[in-house]
Coordinates of C-alpha atoms in Angstrom, one line a residue:
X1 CA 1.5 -24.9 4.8
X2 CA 2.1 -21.4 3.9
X3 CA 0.8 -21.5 0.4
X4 CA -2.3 -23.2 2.5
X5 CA -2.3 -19.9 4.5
X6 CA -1.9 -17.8 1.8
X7 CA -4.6 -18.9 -0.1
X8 CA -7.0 -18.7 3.0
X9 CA -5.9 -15.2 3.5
X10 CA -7.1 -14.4 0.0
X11 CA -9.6 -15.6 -0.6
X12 CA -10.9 -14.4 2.9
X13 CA -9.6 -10.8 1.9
X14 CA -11.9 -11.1 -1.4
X15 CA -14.7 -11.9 0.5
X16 CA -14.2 -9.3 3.4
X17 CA -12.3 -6.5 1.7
X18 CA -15.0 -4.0 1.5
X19 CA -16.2 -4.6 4.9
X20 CA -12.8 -4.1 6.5
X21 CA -12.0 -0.8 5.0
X22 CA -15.5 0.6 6.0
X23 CA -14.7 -0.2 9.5
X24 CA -11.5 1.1 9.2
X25 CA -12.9 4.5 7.5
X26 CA -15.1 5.0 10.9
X27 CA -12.0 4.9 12.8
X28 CA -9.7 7.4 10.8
X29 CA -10.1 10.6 10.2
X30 CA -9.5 11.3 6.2
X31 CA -8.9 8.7 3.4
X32 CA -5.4 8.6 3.6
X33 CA -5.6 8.1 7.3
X34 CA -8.0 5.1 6.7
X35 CA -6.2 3.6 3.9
X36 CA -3.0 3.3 6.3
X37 CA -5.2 2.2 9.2
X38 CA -6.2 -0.7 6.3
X39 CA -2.7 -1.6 5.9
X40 CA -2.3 -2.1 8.8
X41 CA -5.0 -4.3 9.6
X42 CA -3.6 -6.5 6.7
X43 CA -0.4 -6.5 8.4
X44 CA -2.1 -8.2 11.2
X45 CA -4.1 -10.0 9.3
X46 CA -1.6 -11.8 7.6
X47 CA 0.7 -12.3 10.7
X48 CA -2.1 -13.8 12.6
X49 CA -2.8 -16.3 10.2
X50 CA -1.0 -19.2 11.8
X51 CA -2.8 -18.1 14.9
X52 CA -6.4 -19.1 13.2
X53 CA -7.7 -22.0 14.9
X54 CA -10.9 -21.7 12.8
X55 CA -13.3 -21.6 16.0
X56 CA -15.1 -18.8 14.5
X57 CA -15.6 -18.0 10.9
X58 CA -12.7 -16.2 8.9
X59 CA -14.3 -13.8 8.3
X60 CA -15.6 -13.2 12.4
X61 CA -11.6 -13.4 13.0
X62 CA -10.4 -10.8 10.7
X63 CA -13.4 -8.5 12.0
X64 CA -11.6 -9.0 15.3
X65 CA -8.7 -7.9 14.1
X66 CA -9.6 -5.2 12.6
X67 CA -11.6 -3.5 15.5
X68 CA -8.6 -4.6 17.7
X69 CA -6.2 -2.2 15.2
X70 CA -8.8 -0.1 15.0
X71 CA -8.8 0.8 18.7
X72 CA -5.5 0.7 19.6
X73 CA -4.8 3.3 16.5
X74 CA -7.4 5.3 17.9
X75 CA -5.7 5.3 21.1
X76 CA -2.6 6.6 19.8
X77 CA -4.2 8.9 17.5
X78 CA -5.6 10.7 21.1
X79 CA -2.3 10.6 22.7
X80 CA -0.4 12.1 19.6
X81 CA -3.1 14.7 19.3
X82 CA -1.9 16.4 22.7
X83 CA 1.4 16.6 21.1
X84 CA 0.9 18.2 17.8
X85 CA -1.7 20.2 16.2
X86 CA -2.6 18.4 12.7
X87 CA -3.1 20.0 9.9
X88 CA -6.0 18.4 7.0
X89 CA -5.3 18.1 4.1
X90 CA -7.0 19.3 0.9
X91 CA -8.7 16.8 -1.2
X92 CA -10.2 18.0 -4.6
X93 CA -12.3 15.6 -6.4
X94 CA -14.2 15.3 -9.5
X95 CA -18.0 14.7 -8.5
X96 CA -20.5 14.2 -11.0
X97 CA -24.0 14.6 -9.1
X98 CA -27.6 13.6 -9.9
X99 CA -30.1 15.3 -8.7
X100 CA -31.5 12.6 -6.2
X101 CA -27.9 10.7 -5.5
X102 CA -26.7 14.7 -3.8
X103 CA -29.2 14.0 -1.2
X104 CA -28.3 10.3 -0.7
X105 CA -24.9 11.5 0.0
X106 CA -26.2 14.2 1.8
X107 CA -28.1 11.4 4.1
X108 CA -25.1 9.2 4.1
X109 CA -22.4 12.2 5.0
X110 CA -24.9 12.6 8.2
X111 CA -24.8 9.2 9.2
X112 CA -21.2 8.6 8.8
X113 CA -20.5 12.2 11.0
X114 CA -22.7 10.8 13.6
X115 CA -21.3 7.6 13.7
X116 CA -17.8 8.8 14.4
X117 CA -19.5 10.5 17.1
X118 CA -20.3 7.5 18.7
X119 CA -18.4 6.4 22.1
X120 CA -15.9 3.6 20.8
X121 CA -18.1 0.5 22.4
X122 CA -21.0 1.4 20.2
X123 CA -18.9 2.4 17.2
X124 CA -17.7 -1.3 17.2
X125 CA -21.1 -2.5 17.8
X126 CA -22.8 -0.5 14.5
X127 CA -19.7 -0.8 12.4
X128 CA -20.6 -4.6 12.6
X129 CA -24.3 -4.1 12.3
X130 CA -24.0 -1.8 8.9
X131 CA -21.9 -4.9 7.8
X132 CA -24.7 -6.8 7.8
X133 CA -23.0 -9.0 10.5
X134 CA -25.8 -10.9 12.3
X135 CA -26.1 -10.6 16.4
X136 CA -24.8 -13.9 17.4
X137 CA -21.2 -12.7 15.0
X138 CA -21.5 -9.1 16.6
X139 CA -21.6 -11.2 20.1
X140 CA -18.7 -13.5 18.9
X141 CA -16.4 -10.6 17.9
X142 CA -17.5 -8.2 20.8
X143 CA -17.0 -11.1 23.4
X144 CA -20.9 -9.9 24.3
X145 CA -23.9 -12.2 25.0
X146 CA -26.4 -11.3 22.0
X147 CA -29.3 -9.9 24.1
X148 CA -26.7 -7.3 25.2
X149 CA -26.3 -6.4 21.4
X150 CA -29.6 -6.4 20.4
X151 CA -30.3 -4.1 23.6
X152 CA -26.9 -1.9 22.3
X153 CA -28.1 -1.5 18.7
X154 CA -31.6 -0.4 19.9
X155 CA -30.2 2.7 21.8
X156 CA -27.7 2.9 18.9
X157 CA -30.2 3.6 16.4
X158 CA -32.5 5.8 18.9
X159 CA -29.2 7.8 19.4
X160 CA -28.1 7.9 15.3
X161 CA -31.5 8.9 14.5
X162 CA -31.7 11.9 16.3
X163 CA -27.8 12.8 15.6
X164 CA -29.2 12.4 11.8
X165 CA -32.3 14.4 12.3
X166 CA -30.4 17.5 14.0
X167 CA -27.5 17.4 11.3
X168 CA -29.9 17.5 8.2

């Protein structure tokens, strides 16, 4: 049974790897911050596993998960920030930059700064939706009927695009 449960878990983390540390990403505030926040998520992941009753997709489970990690982390994060003062770190990186990619990044640095902006309800909700996560999934993992979604992501990208338009 726990080979059986291993192999589910990775085969599930090839497909959903990416996706998860995105979501994670919008929840942390540096790299290293969301690569531990990632961990973590595993962590839970994998001790969840015998919990899987398969109602939903794996995949709809771990994104669950995830968001549920997410939010508590964030939580803590908020407390601990009345407590100490953090300091950021210094990241120096190679970039090698095209012409047209700068303002793709440019673009996408915009979007990801006004997604964090977001209240945490609606980061959830457009974290799935950049995913590619159809409604009726978003509506599974939120525990939200799908016309509320669809509504949600509506004002979401009203409220994105004119964060985006006053940043660039």
């Amino acid at each position: 049974m726990k080979k059986e449960q291993e192999t589910i878990f990775l085969r599930a983390l090839e497909n959903h790897r990416e996706k998860l540390f995105r979501i994670c990403s919008i929840y942390a505030k540096d790299d290293q911050d969301a690569r531990d926040l990632f961990q973590e998520v595993l962590v839970h992941i994998w001790s969840s596993m015998n919990s899987f009753k398969a109602k939903s997709s794996i995949g709809t489970w771990m994104f669950r998960i995830t968001l549920n990690v997410c939010l508590r982390f964030k939580s803590k994060d908020t407390k601990n920030q009345n407590r100490f003062i953090r300091l950021d770190s210094i990241t120096i990186a190679n970039f090698e930059y095209e012409e047209n990619r700068e303002g793709e990044n440019e673009k996408l640095n915009g979007l990801r700064k006004c997604v964090k902006e977001l209240n945490e309800a609606d980061k959830a909700i457009v974290a799935l939706y950049l995913e590619g996560l159809a409604y009726k999934e978003i509506s599974s993992v939120l525990g939200l009927s799908e016309n509320h979604i669809a509504v949600k992501i509506k004002r979401i990208k009203t409220k994105l695009l004119n964060c985006i338009n006053k940043t660039l």
